[in-house]
XYZ file of N, CA, C and O in Angstrom:
376
model
N -10.936 0.515 13.409
C -10.626 0.531 12.010
C -9.187 0.075 11.819
O -8.306 0.427 12.589
N -8.928 -0.688 10.783
C -7.598 -1.214 10.492
C -7.002 -0.487 9.294
O -7.705 -0.156 8.332
N -5.702 -0.239 9.389
C -5.000 0.440 8.305
C -3.718 -0.295 7.975
O -3.108 -0.942 8.836
N -3.305 -0.144 6.735
C -2.052 -0.679 6.248
C -1.236 0.499 5.733
O -1.712 1.268 4.888
N -0.033 0.667 6.258
C 0.863 1.732 5.833
C 2.077 1.085 5.185
O 2.713 0.213 5.786
N 2.372 1.500 3.953
C 3.498 0.938 3.198
C 4.350 2.082 2.688
O 3.830 3.062 2.134
N 5.663 1.948 2.845
C 6.602 2.915 2.292
C 7.612 2.159 1.448
O 8.202 1.178 1.912
N 7.759 2.584 0.187
C 8.775 2.000 -0.680
C 9.109 2.978 -1.797
O 8.426 3.990 -1.986
N 10.173 2.657 -2.520
C 10.607 3.485 -3.639
C 10.447 2.679 -4.924
O 10.711 1.482 -4.949
N 10.022 3.373 -5.980
C 9.818 2.736 -7.276
C 10.753 3.366 -8.312
O 11.241 4.473 -8.124
N 10.980 2.629 -9.393
C 11.835 3.142 -10.471
C 11.189 4.322 -11.185
O 11.840 5.306 -11.493
N 9.886 4.179 -11.451
C 9.184 5.171 -12.271
C 7.747 5.281 -11.761
O 6.951 4.358 -11.929
N 7.430 6.432 -11.152
C 6.094 6.600 -10.568
C 4.978 6.385 -11.591
O 3.985 5.724 -11.299
N 5.117 6.934 -12.782
C 4.045 6.828 -13.790
C 3.732 5.372 -14.120
O 2.563 4.979 -14.196
N 4.764 4.586 -14.333
C 4.570 3.154 -14.621
C 3.931 2.461 -13.416
O 2.994 1.682 -13.556
N 4.455 2.736 -12.226
C 3.933 2.112 -11.020
C 2.459 2.449 -10.818
O 1.650 1.583 -10.485
N 2.104 3.714 -11.031
C 0.730 4.175 -10.769
C -0.285 3.452 -11.638
O -1.360 3.070 -11.172
N 0.051 3.235 -12.910
C -0.858 2.500 -13.801
C -1.106 1.100 -13.245
O -2.247 0.630 -13.163
N -0.040 0.422 -12.830
C -0.181 -0.922 -12.279
C -0.910 -0.937 -10.947
O -1.707 -1.837 -10.669
N -0.652 0.065 -10.116
C -1.350 0.177 -8.832
C -2.843 0.329 -9.073
O -3.658 -0.341 -8.434
N -3.219 1.191 -9.992
C -4.638 1.389 -10.311
C -5.269 0.115 -10.856
O -6.404 -0.228 -10.505
N -4.542 -0.595 -11.719
C -5.054 -1.848 -12.288
C -5.237 -2.934 -11.228
O -6.019 -3.851 -11.413
N -4.536 -2.815 -10.115
C -4.563 -3.815 -9.050
C -5.660 -3.537 -8.007
O -5.814 -4.274 -7.034
N -6.453 -2.500 -8.243
C -7.484 -2.089 -7.282
C -8.468 -3.203 -6.956
O -8.788 -3.439 -5.788
N -8.945 -3.905 -7.961
C -9.943 -4.959 -7.728
C -9.377 -6.054 -6.828
O -10.084 -6.575 -5.957
N -8.107 -6.380 -7.007
C -7.477 -7.412 -6.178
C -7.392 -6.953 -4.727
O -7.689 -7.715 -3.803
N -6.977 -5.689 -4.528
C -6.929 -5.164 -3.151
C -8.316 -5.204 -2.528
O -8.482 -5.612 -1.369
N -9.303 -4.805 -3.278
C -10.684 -4.773 -2.776
C -11.159 -6.181 -2.391
O -11.786 -6.363 -1.352
N -10.844 -7.168 -3.219
C -11.219 -8.561 -2.924
C -10.609 -9.040 -1.607
O -11.177 -9.891 -0.935
N -9.450 -8.493 -1.258
C -8.750 -8.896 -0.041
C -9.102 -8.029 1.168
O -8.516 -8.180 2.230
N -10.020 -7.073 0.996
C -10.503 -6.318 2.150
C -10.139 -4.845 2.182
O -10.491 -4.145 3.132
N -9.453 -4.355 1.160
C -9.102 -2.934 1.142
C -10.346 -2.078 0.913
O -11.200 -2.410 0.094
N -10.412 -0.980 1.648
C -11.532 -0.038 1.533
C -11.099 1.257 0.847
O -11.831 2.234 0.851
N -9.888 1.273 0.272
C -9.366 2.486 -0.361
C -8.408 3.187 0.577
O -8.108 2.699 1.668
N -7.910 4.311 0.140
C -6.958 5.012 0.983
C -6.350 6.217 0.314
O -6.991 6.857 -0.516
N -5.088 6.483 0.635
C -4.399 7.669 0.137
C -2.976 7.313 -0.289
O -2.351 6.440 0.318
N -2.509 8.001 -1.322
C -1.130 7.867 -1.783
C -0.399 9.165 -1.495
O -0.944 10.252 -1.697
N 0.839 9.030 -1.070
C 1.699 10.182 -0.816
C 3.046 9.908 -1.473
O 3.433 8.751 -1.659
N 3.761 10.981 -1.785
C 5.157 10.827 -2.156
C 5.954 11.905 -1.459
O 5.436 12.974 -1.148
N 7.205 11.607 -1.191
C 8.011 12.561 -0.449
C 8.352 13.755 -1.341
O 8.444 13.627 -2.556
N 8.526 14.906 -0.728
C 8.854 16.107 -1.502
C 10.262 16.036 -2.076
O 10.561 16.699 -3.062
N 11.134 15.214 -1.499
C 12.506 15.089 -1.970
C 12.636 14.161 -3.176
O 13.543 14.308 -3.975
N 11.742 13.165 -3.289
C 11.869 12.162 -4.343
C 10.479 11.711 -4.774
O 9.797 11.020 -4.027
N 10.051 12.062 -5.985
C 8.703 11.698 -6.434
C 8.494 10.196 -6.615
O 7.371 9.756 -6.809
N 9.565 9.412 -6.532
C 9.446 7.963 -6.632
C 9.465 7.274 -5.270
O 9.397 6.056 -5.194
N 9.552 8.057 -4.208
C 9.501 7.524 -2.843
C 8.067 7.687 -2.340
O 7.595 8.806 -2.134
N 7.385 6.564 -2.149
C 5.942 6.572 -1.916
C 5.572 6.079 -0.526
O 6.230 5.203 0.035
N 4.488 6.648 -0.018
C 3.859 6.179 1.210
C 2.395 5.941 0.860
O 1.725 6.815 0.301
N 1.918 4.756 1.192
C 0.544 4.358 0.865
C -0.166 4.042 2.170
O 0.318 3.234 2.967
N -1.298 4.680 2.392
C -2.112 4.416 3.575
C -3.464 3.899 3.097
O -4.217 4.622 2.433
N -3.733 2.640 3.402
C -4.976 2.006 2.966
C -5.801 1.573 4.170
O -5.272 1.002 5.127
N -7.077 1.847 4.098
C -8.008 1.336 5.103
C -8.320 -0.109 4.743
O -8.469 -0.445 3.557
N -8.435 -0.955 5.764
C -8.659 -2.377 5.524
C -9.791 -2.864 6.407
O -10.057 -2.283 7.455
N -10.460 -3.931 5.995
C -11.557 -4.452 6.816
C -11.053 -5.028 8.132
O -11.695 -4.892 9.154
N -9.876 -5.660 8.118
C -9.255 -6.129 9.357
C -7.768 -6.380 9.124
O -7.325 -6.545 7.991
N -7.014 -6.412 10.199
C -5.560 -6.569 10.116
C -5.181 -7.918 9.521
O -4.228 -8.017 8.752
N -5.903 -8.950 9.862
C -5.586 -10.289 9.355
C -5.613 -10.315 7.822
O -4.708 -10.870 7.184
N -6.631 -9.731 7.222
C -6.712 -9.703 5.756
C -5.617 -8.829 5.147
O -5.078 -9.152 4.089
N -5.300 -7.733 5.800
C -4.213 -6.877 5.320
C -2.897 -7.649 5.342
O -2.109 -7.590 4.388
N -2.656 -8.373 6.405
C -1.426 -9.153 6.530
C -1.361 -10.249 5.460
O -0.327 -10.453 4.823
N -2.467 -10.965 5.250
C -2.501 -12.006 4.211
C -2.180 -11.409 2.846
O -1.444 -12.000 2.051
N -2.740 -10.235 2.565
C -2.500 -9.585 1.281
C -1.030 -9.227 1.116
O -0.424 -9.525 0.089
N -0.438 -8.596 2.124
C 0.950 -8.145 1.986
C 1.938 -9.304 1.966
O 3.037 -9.160 1.423
N 1.571 -10.441 2.523
C 2.466 -11.589 2.547
C 2.260 -12.528 1.359
O 2.966 -13.531 1.244
N 1.342 -12.180 0.466
C 1.036 -13.065 -0.662
C 2.130 -13.015 -1.728
O 2.747 -11.978 -1.985
N 2.356 -14.159 -2.353
C 3.300 -14.233 -3.470
C 2.824 -13.378 -4.636
O 3.636 -12.802 -5.360
N 1.505 -13.289 -4.802
C 0.937 -12.475 -5.882
C 1.364 -11.013 -5.753
O 1.763 -10.380 -6.734
N 1.302 -10.474 -4.545
C 1.694 -9.082 -4.351
C 3.195 -8.899 -4.564
O 3.619 -7.931 -5.190
N 3.993 -9.815 -4.068
C 5.442 -9.716 -4.257
C 5.791 -9.690 -5.742
O 6.619 -8.896 -6.193
N 5.140 -10.544 -6.527
C 5.370 -10.578 -7.973
C 4.929 -9.265 -8.614
O 5.627 -8.698 -9.459
N 3.769 -8.765 -8.204
C 3.236 -7.516 -8.768
C 4.175 -6.351 -8.471
O 4.439 -5.518 -9.344
N 4.680 -6.278 -7.255
C 5.583 -5.196 -6.890
C 6.861 -5.253 -7.726
O 7.368 -4.219 -8.171
N 7.355 -6.438 -7.970
C 8.539 -6.590 -8.807
C 8.247 -6.120 -10.235
O 9.034 -5.391 -10.838
N 7.096 -6.533 -10.777
C 6.690 -6.131 -12.128
C 6.576 -4.607 -12.255
O 6.887 -4.042 -13.303
N 6.114 -3.958 -11.188
C 5.868 -2.522 -11.238
C 7.089 -1.683 -10.886
O 7.007 -0.464 -10.840
N 8.212 -2.327 -10.628
C 9.446 -1.595 -10.413
C 9.676 -1.085 -9.010
O 10.333 -0.056 -8.835
N 9.171 -1.791 -8.012
C 9.485 -1.433 -6.625
C 10.941 -1.827 -6.390
O 11.309 -2.984 -6.573
N 11.770 -0.847 -6.008
C 13.213 -1.103 -5.929
C 13.762 -1.163 -4.509
O 14.943 -1.421 -4.322
N 12.926 -0.899 -3.518
C 13.366 -1.035 -2.134
C 12.462 -2.024 -1.414
O 11.304 -2.207 -1.794
N 13.003 -2.623 -0.378
C 12.177 -3.491 0.450
C 11.139 -2.609 1.146
O 11.485 -1.601 1.760
N 9.863 -2.955 1.007
C 8.844 -2.107 1.618
C 8.889 -2.136 3.145
O 9.132 -3.177 3.743
N 8.674 -0.969 3.731
C 8.407 -0.880 5.167
C 6.893 -0.988 5.303
O 6.158 -0.195 4.711
N 6.432 -1.976 6.067
C 5.000 -2.247 6.188
C 4.603 -2.166 7.656
O 5.250 -2.757 8.518
N 3.512 -1.424 7.903
C 2.984 -1.279 9.255
C 1.494 -1.601 9.229
O 0.764 -1.118 8.371
N 1.055 -2.395 10.183
C -0.361 -2.725 10.364
C -0.841 -1.888 11.539
O -0.305 -1.994 12.645
N -1.827 -1.046 11.302
C -2.225 -0.052 12.294
C -3.678 -0.216 12.711
O -4.544 -0.459 11.868
N -3.930 -0.037 13.993
C -5.295 0.032 14.516
C -5.566 1.498 14.850
O -4.811 2.108 15.615
N -6.616 2.024 14.313
C -6.976 3.419 14.580
C -7.447 3.554 16.012
O -8.285 2.795 16.495
N -6.905 4.541 16.691
C -7.272 4.799 18.090
C -8.333 5.901 18.168
O -9.337 5.751 18.835
N -8.072 7.015 17.477
C -9.046 8.106 17.514
C -8.745 9.119 16.421
O -7.642 9.148 15.867
N -9.719 9.932 16.091
C -9.534 11.090 15.229
C -9.126 12.261 16.102
O -9.648 12.425 17.210
N -8.220 13.070 15.604
C -7.766 14.238 16.329
C -8.063 15.455 15.465
O -7.740 15.493 14.298
N -8.677 16.458 16.048
C -8.960 17.687 15.307
C -8.590 18.884 16.157
O -8.501 18.804 17.377
N -8.366 19.986 15.486
C -7.970 21.217 16.164
C -8.915 22.338 15.780
O -9.464 22.397 14.755
């Protein structure tokens, strides 16, 4: 399984969230299978996004697209995103 992990800070979470939700169809077209949103306890505008993807190549194409860069700017992303492409190794349970 392939995952995309993104960490960045936004100006205003509420504004960003509306745009993120509106962008769902585009992510899906590029291979996203959904995922989870997190924010740090210290700053509600500091976000971590973990998305499942059909494959790493499609995730990389999506994150490197001019369309996404423009969208992030429109939605008030104020830091350069930290992006990680991850291959799932195993589930761990206790």
